[in-house]
Tab-separated table of C-alpha atoms and ligand atoms in Angstrom:
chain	number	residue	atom	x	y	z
A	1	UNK	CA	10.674	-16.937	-26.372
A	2	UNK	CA	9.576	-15.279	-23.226
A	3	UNK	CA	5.800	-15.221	-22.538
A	4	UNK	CA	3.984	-12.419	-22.708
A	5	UNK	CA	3.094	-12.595	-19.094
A	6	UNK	CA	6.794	-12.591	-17.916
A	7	UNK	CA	7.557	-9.395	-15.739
A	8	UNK	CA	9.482	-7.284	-17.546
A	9	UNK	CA	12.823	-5.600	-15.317
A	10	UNK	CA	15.280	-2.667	-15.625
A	11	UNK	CA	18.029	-2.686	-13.192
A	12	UNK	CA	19.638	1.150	-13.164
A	13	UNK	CA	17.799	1.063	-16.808
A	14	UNK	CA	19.483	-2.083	-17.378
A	15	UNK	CA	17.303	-4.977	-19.008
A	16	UNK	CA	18.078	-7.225	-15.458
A	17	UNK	CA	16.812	-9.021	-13.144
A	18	UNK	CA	19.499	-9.320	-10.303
A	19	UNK	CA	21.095	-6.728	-8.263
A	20	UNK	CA	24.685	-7.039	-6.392
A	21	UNK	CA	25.208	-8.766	-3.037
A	22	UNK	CA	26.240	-5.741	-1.321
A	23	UNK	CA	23.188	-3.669	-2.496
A	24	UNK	CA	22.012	-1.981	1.223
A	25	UNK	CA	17.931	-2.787	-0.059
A	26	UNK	CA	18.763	-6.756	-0.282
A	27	UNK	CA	21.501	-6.659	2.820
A	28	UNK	CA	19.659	-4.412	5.287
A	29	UNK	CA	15.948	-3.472	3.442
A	30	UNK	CA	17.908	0.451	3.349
A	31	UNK	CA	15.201	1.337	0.865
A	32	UNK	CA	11.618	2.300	-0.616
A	33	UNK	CA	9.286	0.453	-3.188
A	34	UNK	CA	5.739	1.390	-5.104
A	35	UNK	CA	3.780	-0.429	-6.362
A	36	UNK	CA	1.052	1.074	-9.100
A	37	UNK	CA	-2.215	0.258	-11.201
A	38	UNK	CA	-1.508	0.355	-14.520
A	39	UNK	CA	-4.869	1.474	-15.512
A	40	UNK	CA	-6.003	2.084	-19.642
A	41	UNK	CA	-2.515	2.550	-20.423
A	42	UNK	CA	-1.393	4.709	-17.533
A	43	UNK	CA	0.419	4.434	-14.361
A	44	UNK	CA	-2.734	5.427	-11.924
A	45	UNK	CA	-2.136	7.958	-9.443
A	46	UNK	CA	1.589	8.787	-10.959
A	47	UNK	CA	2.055	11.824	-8.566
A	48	UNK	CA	0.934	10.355	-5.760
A	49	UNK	CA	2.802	7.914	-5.915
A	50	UNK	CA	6.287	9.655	-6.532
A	51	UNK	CA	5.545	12.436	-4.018
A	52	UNK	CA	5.520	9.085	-1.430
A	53	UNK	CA	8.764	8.079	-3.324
A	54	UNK	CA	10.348	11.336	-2.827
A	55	UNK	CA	9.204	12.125	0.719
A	56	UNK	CA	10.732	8.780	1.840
A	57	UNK	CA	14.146	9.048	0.008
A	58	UNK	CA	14.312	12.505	2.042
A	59	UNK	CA	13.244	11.576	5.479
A	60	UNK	CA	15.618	8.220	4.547
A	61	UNK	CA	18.326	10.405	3.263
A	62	UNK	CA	18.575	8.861	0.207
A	63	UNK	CA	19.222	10.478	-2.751
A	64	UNK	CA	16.075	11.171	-5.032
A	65	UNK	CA	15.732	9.699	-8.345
A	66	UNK	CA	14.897	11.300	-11.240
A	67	UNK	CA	10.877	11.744	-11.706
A	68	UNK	CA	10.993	11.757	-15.173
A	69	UNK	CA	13.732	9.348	-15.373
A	70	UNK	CA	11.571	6.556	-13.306
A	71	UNK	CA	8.400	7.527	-15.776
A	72	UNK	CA	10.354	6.851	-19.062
A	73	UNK	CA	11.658	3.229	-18.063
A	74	UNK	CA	8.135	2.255	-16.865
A	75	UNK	CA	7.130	3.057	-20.171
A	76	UNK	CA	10.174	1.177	-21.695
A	77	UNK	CA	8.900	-1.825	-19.361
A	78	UNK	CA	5.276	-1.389	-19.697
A	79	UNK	CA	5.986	-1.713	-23.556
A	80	UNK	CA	2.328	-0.785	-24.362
A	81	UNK	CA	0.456	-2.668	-22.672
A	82	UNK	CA	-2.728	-1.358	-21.072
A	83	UNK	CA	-3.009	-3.275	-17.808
A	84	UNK	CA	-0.589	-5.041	-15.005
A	85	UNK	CA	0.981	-3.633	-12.273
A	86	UNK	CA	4.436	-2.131	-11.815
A	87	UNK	CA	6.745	-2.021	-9.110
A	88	UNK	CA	10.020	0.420	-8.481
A	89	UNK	CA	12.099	-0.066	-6.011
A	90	UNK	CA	14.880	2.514	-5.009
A	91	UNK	CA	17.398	1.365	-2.493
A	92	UNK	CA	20.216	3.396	-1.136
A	93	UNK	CA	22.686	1.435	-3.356
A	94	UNK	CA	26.100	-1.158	-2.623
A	95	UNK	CA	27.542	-0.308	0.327
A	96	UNK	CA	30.807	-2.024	2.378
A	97	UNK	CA	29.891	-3.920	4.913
A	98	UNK	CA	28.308	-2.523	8.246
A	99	UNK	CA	25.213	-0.188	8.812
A	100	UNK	CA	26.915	3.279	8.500
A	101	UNK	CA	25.366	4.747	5.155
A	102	UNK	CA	28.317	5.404	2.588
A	103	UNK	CA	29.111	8.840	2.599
A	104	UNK	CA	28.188	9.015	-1.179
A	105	UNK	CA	25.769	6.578	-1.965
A	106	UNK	CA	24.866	5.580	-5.527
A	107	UNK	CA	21.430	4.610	-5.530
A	108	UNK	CA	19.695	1.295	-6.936
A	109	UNK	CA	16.635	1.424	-9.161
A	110	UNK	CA	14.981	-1.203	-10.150
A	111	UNK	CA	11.106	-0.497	-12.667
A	112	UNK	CA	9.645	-3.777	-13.259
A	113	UNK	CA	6.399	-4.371	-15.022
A	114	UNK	CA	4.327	-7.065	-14.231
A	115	UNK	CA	1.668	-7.380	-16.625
A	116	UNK	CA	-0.802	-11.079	-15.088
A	117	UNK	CA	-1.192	-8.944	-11.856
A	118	UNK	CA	-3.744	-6.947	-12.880
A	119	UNK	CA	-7.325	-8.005	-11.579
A	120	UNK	CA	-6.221	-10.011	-8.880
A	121	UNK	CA	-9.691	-12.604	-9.101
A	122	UNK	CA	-12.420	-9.978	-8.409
A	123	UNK	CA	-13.464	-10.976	-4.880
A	124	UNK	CA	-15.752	-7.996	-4.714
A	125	UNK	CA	-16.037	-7.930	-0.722
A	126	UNK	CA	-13.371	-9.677	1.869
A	127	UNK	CA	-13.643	-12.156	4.712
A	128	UNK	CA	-11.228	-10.639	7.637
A	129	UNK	CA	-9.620	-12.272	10.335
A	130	UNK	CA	-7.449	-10.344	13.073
A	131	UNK	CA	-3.603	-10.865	13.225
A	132	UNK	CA	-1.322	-11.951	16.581
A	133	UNK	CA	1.865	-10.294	14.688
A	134	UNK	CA	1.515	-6.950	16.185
A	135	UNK	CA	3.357	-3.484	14.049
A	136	UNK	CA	5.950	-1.871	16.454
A	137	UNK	CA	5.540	2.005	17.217
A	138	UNK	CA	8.731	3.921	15.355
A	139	UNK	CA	7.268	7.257	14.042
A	140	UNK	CA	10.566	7.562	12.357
A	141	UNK	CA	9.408	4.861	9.934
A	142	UNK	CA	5.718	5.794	10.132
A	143	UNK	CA	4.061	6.035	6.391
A	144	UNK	CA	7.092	4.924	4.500
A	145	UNK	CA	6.446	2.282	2.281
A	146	UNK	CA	10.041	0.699	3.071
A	147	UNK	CA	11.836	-2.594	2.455
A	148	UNK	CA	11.569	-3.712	6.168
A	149	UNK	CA	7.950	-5.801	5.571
A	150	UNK	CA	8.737	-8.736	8.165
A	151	UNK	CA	5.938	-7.704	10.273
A	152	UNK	CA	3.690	-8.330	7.577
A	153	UNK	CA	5.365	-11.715	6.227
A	154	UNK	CA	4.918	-12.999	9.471
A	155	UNK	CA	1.055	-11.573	9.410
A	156	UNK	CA	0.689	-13.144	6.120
A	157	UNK	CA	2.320	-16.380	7.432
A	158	UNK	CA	-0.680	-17.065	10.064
A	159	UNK	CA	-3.210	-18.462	7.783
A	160	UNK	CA	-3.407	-20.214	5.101
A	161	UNK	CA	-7.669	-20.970	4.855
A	162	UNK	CA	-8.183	-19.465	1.027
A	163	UNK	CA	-11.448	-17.922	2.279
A	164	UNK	CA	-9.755	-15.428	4.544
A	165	UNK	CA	-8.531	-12.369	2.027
A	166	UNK	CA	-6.870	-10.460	4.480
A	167	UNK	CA	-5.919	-9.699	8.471
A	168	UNK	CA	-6.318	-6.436	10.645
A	169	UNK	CA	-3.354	-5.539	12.097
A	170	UNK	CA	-2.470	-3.737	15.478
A	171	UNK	CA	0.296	-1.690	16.993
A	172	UNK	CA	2.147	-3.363	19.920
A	173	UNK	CA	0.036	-0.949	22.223
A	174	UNK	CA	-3.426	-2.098	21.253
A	175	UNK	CA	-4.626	0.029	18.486
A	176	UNK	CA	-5.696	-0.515	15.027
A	177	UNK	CA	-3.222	0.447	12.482
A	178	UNK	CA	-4.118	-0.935	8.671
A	179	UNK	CA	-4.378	-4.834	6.984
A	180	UNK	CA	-1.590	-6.493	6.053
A	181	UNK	CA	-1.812	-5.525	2.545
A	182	UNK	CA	-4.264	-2.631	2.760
A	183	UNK	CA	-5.203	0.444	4.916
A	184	UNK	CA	-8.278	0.218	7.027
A	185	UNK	CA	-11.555	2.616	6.931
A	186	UNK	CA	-14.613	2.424	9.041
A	187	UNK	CA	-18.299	3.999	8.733
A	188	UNK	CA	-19.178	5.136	12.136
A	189	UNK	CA	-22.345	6.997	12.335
A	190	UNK	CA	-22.154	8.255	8.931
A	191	UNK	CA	-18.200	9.791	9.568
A	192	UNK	CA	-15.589	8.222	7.656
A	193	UNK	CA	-12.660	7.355	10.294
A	194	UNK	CA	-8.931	5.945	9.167
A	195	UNK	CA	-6.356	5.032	11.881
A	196	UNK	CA	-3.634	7.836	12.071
A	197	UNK	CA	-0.350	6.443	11.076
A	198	UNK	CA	1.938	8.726	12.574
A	199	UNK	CA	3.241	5.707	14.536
A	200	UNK	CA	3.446	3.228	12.423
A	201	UNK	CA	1.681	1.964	9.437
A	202	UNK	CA	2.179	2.754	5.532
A	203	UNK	CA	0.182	5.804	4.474
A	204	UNK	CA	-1.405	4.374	1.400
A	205	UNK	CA	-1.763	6.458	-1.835
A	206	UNK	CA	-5.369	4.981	-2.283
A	207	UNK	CA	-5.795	6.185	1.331
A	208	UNK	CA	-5.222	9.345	0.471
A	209	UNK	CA	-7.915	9.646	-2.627
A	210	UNK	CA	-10.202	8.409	-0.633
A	211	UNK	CA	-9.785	10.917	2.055
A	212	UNK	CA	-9.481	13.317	-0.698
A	213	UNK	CA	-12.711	12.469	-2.328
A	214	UNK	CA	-14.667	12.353	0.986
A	215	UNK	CA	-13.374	15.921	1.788
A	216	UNK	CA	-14.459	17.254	-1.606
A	217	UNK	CA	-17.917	15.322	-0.597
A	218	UNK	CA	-18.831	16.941	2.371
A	219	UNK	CA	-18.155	13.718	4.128
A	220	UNK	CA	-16.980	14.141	7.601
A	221	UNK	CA	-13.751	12.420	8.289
A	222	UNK	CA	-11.741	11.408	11.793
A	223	UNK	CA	-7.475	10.599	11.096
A	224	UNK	CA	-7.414	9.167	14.782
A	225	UNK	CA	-6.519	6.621	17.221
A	226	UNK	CA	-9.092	3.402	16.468
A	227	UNK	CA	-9.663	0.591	18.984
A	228	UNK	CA	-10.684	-3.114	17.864
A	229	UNK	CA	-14.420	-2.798	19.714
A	230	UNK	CA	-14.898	0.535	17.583
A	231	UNK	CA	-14.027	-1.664	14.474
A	232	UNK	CA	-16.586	-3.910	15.532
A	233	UNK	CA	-19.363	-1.476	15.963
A	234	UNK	CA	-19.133	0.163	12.569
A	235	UNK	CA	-21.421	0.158	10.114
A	236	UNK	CA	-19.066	-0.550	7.218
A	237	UNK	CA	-15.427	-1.560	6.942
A	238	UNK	CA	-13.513	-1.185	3.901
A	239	UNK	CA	-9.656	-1.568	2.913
A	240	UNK	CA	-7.967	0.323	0.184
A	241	UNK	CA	-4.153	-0.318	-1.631
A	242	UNK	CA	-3.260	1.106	-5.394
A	243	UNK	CA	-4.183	-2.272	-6.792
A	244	UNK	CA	-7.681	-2.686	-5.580
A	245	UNK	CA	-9.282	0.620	-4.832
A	246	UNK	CA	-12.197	0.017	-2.492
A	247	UNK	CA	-12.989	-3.265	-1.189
A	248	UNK	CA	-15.625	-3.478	1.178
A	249	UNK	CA	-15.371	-5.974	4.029
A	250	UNK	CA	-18.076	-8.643	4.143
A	251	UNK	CA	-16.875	-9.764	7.655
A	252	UNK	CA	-14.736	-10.387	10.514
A	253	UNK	CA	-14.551	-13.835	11.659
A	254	UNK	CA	-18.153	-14.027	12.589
A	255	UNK	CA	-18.953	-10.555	12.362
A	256	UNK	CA	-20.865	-9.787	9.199
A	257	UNK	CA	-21.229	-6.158	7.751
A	258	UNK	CA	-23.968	-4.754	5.435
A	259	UNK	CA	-23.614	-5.157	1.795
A	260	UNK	CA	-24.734	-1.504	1.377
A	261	UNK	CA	-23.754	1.786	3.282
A	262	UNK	CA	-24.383	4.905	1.485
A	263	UNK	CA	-20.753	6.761	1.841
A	264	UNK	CA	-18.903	3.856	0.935
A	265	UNK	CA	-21.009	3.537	-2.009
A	266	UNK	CA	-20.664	7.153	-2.507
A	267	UNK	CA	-16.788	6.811	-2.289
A	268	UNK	CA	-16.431	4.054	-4.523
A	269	UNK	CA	-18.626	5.772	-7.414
A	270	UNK	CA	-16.357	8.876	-7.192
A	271	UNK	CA	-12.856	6.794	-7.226
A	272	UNK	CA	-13.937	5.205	-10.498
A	273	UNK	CA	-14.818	8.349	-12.289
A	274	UNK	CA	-11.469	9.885	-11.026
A	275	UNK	CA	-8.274	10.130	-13.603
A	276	UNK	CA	-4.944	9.828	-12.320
B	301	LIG	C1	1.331	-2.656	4.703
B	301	LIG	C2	0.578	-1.879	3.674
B	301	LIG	N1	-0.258	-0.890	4.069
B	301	LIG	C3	-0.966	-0.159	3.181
B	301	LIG	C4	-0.870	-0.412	1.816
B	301	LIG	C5	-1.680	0.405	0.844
B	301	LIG	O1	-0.858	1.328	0.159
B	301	LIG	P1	-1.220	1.802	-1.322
B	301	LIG	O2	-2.597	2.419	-1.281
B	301	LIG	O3	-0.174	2.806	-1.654
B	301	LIG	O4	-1.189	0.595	-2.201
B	301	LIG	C6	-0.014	-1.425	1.362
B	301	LIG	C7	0.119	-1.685	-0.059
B	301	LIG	O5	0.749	-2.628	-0.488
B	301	LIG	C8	0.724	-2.167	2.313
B	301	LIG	O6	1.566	-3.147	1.923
């Protein structure tokens, strides 16, 4: 009897949990994953999340799943439950071997629900540290949440203290891009400012409420280049990814932030009343 915490897979719609050898996602990372709240019974940000899908198997050249296809086996998967989290992964299929894409590819899907990953131990504000792995500049790659996550494996890989939640990474040039797991907002002088990630980066669909909610707001916001001192001088640092929402950073290696700062506040009120 399998426990009722046990992810729950379809492989191509397949009950599964294995895909071939010569899939291109396993033997090369050729491919694109989500990874969504489920939130009172409900996928949390749906669209958002499969306009990202969709933009990425287009500028990747992969051929698009079906929306509505992709929405009934995370139901199938999700199998009522309320709460977890659920990850799809679309790859650009078997291939022989060799980089060229196959002329025709058949696409891999793979919907799995996971339903003990929902609160991940409610930590409600982070300790920080800064990475050494740096994120290489490729603006064809820039936003996609793709396969390829070795930068941040070997992020993750540089400490293993339990007090440190998560590390800042930058761009091979100097700049601030996001956290490992998470994108990266400041609170300078009451503007909202996010790194641009144009570069390189994944452009988060938690990101993008936020930024939605602060335009709606009136709150000024900067999508620019960031330097490490300007992280420094802030008066609030928070992180966002589809699991978490808003967390609020508590510090930086010694650095310590305020508890409260009136937009973030503002921002995290207005994400929790939002449907999606
Ligand atoms: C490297 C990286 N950046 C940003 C994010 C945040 O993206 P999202 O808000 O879509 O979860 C994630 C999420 O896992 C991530 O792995």
């Amino acid at each position: 009897l399998s426990s009722p915490d046990a992810p729950r897979i379809l492989v191509n719609g397949t009950e599964c949990s294995s895909v071939d050898v010569t899939d291109r996602g396993f033997a090369l990372g050729d491919g694109l994953f989500e990874t969504i709240a489920i939130r009172a019974g409900a996928p949390r940000f749906w669209q958002a999340h499969a306009e990202r899908l969709l933009d990425g198997c287009r500028r990747l050249a992969i051929p698009a799943p079906s929306i509505d296809a992709l929405a009934h086996e995370l139901e199938c998967v999700r199998a009522g439950a309320s709460s977890g989290a659920a990850r799809i992964t679309v790859t650009r299929g078997p291939g022989p071997r060799g980089y060229a894409p196959p002329p025709e590819p058949v696409p891999t899907r793979v919907v799995g629900f996971y339903p003990a990953a929902t609160a991940p131990a409610h930590k409600p504000r982070f300790s920080l540290r800064w990475c050494e792995t740096r994120l290489a500049l490729q603006p064809a790659l820039a936003g996609l949440k793709h396969l390829n996550r070795l930068e941040q494996v070997l992020a993750r890989a540089e400490w293993n203290d339990p007090t440190i939640d998560e590390g800042i990474m930058l761009a091979t040039d100097g700049r601030v891009v996001e956290c490992v797991m998470s994108n990266l907002f400041l609170v300078v002088d009451r503007t909202l400012v996010t790194p641009a990630l144009d570069e390189c980066g994944v452009s988060g669909v938690m990101r993008r409420q936020v930024r939605e909610i602060a335009m709606r707001s009136g709150i000024d916001t900067e999508v620019r280049r960031v330097e490490p001192a300007e992280v420094e001088r802030a008066s609030a640092v928070f992180l966002t990814n589809a699991l978490r929402g808003i967390v609020l950073v508590e510090c930086i290696g010694d650095l310590q932030y305020s508890r409260h700062e009136p937009v973030v506040e503002h921002l995290m009120d207005r994400l929790e009343t939002l449907d999606g």
